[in-house]
PDB file of C-alpha atoms in Angstrom:
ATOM      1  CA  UNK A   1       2.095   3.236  10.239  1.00  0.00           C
ATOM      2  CA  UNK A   2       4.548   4.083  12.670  1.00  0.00           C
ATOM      3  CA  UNK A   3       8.784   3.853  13.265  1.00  0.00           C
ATOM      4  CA  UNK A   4      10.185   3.973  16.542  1.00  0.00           C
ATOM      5  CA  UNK A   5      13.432   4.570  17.135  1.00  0.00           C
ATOM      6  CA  UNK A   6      13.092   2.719  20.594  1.00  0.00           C
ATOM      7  CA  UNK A   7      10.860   0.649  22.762  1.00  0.00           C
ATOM      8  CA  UNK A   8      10.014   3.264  25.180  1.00  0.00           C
ATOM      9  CA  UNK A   9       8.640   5.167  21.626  1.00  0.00           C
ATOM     10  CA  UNK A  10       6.867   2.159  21.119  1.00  0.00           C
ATOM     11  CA  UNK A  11       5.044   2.147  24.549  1.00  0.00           C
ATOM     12  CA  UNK A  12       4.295   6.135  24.444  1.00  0.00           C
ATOM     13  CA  UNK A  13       2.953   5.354  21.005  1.00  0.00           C
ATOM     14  CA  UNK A  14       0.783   2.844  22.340  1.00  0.00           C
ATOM     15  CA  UNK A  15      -0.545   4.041  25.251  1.00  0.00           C
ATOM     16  CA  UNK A  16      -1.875   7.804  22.562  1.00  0.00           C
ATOM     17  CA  UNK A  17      -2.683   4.953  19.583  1.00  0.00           C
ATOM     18  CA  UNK A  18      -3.432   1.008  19.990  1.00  0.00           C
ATOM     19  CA  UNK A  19      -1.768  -1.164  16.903  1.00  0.00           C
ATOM     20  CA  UNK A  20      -2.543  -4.313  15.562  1.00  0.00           C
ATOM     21  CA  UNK A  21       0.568  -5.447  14.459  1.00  0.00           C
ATOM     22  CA  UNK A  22       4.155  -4.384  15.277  1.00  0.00           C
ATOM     23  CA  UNK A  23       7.762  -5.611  13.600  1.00  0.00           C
ATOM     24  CA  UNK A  24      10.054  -5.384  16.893  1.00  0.00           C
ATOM     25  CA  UNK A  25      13.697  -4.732  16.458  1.00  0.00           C
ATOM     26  CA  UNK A  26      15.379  -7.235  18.786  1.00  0.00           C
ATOM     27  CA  UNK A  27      18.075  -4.622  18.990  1.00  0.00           C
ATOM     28  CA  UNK A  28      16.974  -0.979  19.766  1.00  0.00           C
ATOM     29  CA  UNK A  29      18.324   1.828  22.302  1.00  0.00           C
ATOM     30  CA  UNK A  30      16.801   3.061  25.722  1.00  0.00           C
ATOM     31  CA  UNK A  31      14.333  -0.253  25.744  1.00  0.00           C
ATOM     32  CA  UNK A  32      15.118  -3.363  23.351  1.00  0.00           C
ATOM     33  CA  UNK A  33      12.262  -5.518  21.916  1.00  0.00           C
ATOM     34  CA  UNK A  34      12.187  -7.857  24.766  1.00  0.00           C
ATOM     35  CA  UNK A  35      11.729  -5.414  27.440  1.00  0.00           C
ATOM     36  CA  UNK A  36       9.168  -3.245  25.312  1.00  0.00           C
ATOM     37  CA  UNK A  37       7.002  -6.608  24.174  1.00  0.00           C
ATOM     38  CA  UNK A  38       6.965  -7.445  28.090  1.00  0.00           C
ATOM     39  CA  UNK A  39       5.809  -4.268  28.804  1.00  0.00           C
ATOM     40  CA  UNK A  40       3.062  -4.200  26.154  1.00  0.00           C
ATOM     41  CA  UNK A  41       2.022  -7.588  27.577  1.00  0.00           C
ATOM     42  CA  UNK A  42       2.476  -6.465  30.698  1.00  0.00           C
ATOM     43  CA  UNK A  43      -0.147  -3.545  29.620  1.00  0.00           C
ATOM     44  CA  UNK A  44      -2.583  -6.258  27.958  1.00  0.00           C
ATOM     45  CA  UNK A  45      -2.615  -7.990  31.051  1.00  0.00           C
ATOM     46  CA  UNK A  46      -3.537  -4.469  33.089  1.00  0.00           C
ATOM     47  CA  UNK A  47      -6.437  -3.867  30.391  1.00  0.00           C
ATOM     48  CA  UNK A  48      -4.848  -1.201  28.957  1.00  0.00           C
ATOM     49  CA  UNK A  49      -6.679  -1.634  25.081  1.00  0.00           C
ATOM     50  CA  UNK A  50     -10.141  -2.504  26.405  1.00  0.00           C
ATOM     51  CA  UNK A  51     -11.949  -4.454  23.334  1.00  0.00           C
ATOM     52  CA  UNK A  52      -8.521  -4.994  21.602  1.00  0.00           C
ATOM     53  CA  UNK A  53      -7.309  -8.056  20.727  1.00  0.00           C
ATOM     54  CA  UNK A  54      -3.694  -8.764  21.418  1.00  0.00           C
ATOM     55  CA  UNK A  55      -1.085  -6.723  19.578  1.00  0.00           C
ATOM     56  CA  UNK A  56       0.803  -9.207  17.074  1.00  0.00           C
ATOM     57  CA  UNK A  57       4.585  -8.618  17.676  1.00  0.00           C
ATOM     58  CA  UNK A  58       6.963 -10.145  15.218  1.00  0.00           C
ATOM     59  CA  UNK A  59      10.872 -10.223  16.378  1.00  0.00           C
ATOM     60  CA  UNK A  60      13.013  -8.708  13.560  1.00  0.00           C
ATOM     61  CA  UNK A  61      17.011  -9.622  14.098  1.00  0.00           C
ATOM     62  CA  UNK A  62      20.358 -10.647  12.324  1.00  0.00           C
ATOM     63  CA  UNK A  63      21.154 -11.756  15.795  1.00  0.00           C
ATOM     64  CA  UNK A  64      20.761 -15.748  15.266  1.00  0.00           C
ATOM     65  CA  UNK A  65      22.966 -16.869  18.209  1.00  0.00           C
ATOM     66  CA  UNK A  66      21.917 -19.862  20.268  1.00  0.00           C
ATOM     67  CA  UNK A  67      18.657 -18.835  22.226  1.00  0.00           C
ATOM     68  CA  UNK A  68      17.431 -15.293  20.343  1.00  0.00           C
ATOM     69  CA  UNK A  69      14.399 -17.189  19.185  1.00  0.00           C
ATOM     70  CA  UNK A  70      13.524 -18.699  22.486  1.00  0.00           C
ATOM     71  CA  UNK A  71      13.872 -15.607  24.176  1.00  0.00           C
ATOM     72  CA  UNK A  72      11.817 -13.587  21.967  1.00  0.00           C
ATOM     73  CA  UNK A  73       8.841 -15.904  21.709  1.00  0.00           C
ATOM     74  CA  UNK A  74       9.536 -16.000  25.746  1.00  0.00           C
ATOM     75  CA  UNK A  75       8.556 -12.593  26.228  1.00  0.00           C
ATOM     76  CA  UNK A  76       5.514 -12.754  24.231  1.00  0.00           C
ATOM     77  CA  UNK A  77       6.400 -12.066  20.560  1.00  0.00           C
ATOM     78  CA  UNK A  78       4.463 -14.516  18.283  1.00  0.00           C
ATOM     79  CA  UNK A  79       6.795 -14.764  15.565  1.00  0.00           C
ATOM     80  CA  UNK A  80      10.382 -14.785  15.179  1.00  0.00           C
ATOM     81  CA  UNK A  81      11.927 -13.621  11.516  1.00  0.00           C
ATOM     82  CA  UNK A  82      15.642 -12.850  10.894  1.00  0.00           C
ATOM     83  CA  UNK A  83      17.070 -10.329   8.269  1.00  0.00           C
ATOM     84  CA  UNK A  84      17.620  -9.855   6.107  1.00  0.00           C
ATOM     85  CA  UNK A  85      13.891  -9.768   5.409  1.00  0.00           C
ATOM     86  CA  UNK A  86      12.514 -10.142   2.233  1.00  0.00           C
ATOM     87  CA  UNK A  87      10.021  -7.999   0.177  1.00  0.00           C
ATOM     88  CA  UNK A  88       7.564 -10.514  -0.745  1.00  0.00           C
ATOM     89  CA  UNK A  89       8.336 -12.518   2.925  1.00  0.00           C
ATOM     90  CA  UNK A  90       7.038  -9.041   4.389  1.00  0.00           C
ATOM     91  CA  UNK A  91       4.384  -8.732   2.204  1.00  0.00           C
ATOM     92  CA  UNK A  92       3.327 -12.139   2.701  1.00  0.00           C
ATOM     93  CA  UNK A  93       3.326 -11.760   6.082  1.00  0.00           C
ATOM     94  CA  UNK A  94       1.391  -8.341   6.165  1.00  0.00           C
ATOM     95  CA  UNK A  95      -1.214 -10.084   4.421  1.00  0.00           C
ATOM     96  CA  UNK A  96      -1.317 -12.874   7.013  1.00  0.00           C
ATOM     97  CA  UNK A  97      -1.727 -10.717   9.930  1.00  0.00           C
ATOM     98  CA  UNK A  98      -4.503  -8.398   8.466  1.00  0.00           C
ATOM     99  CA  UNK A  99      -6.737 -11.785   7.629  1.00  0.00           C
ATOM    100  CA  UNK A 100      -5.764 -13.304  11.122  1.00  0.00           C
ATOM    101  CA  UNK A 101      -7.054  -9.367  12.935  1.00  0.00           C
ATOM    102  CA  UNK A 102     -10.030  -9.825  10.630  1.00  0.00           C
ATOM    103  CA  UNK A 103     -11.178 -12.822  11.710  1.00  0.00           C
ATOM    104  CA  UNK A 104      -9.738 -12.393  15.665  1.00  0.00           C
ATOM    105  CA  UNK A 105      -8.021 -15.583  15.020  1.00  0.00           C
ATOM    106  CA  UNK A 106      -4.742 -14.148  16.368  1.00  0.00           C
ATOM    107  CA  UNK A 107      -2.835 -16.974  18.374  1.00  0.00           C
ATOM    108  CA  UNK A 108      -0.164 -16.630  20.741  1.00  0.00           C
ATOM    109  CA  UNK A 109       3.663 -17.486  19.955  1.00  0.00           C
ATOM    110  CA  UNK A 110       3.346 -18.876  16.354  1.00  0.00           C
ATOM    111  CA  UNK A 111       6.264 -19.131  14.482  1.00  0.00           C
TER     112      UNK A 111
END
């Protein structure tokens, strides 16, 4: 487990240590979640994590104005949740993602 304090951490991370599974801020400093998830699409699509499935990326906001949601799952995050985020909505959703990695049944854009 990692924290970032910015998308361009996230990438530098990345390109030393491939994840699985990342919670995106939508709002971050230097690089915001949509420029960092097109980047690490961007990177998938380059071959950068040879033998790695897609990363999961799950947008994390408060921001609910009119078209967050569609822009996030625009860029290539495949899940959109809003905080406040629960405990057991995390957990739940943890659990979800390690079975879905497990099994490589890992789907783009779900909500």
């Amino acid at each position: 487990t990692r924290v970032c304090d910015n998308g361009q951490i996230v990438l530098d991370q990345l390109r030393v240590c491939w994840h699985p599974f990342i919670l995106m801020d939508y709002h971050m400093p230097v690089m915001d979640g949509l420029e960092c998830t097109l980047a690490i699409r961007e990177m998938e699509r380059q071959h950068s994590f040879p033998g790695k499935p897609p990363i999961y990326i799950v947008s994390m906001t408060a921001d609910v104005t009119g078209g967050t949601e569609a822009a996030c799952m625009a860029a290539g995050m495949n899940r959109f949740m809003t905080k406040p985020i629960r405990m057991k909505q995390l957990a739940s959703l943890v659990e979800e993602v390690k079975s879905m990695i497990s099994t490589g049944g890992i789907a783009s854009n779900e909500k």
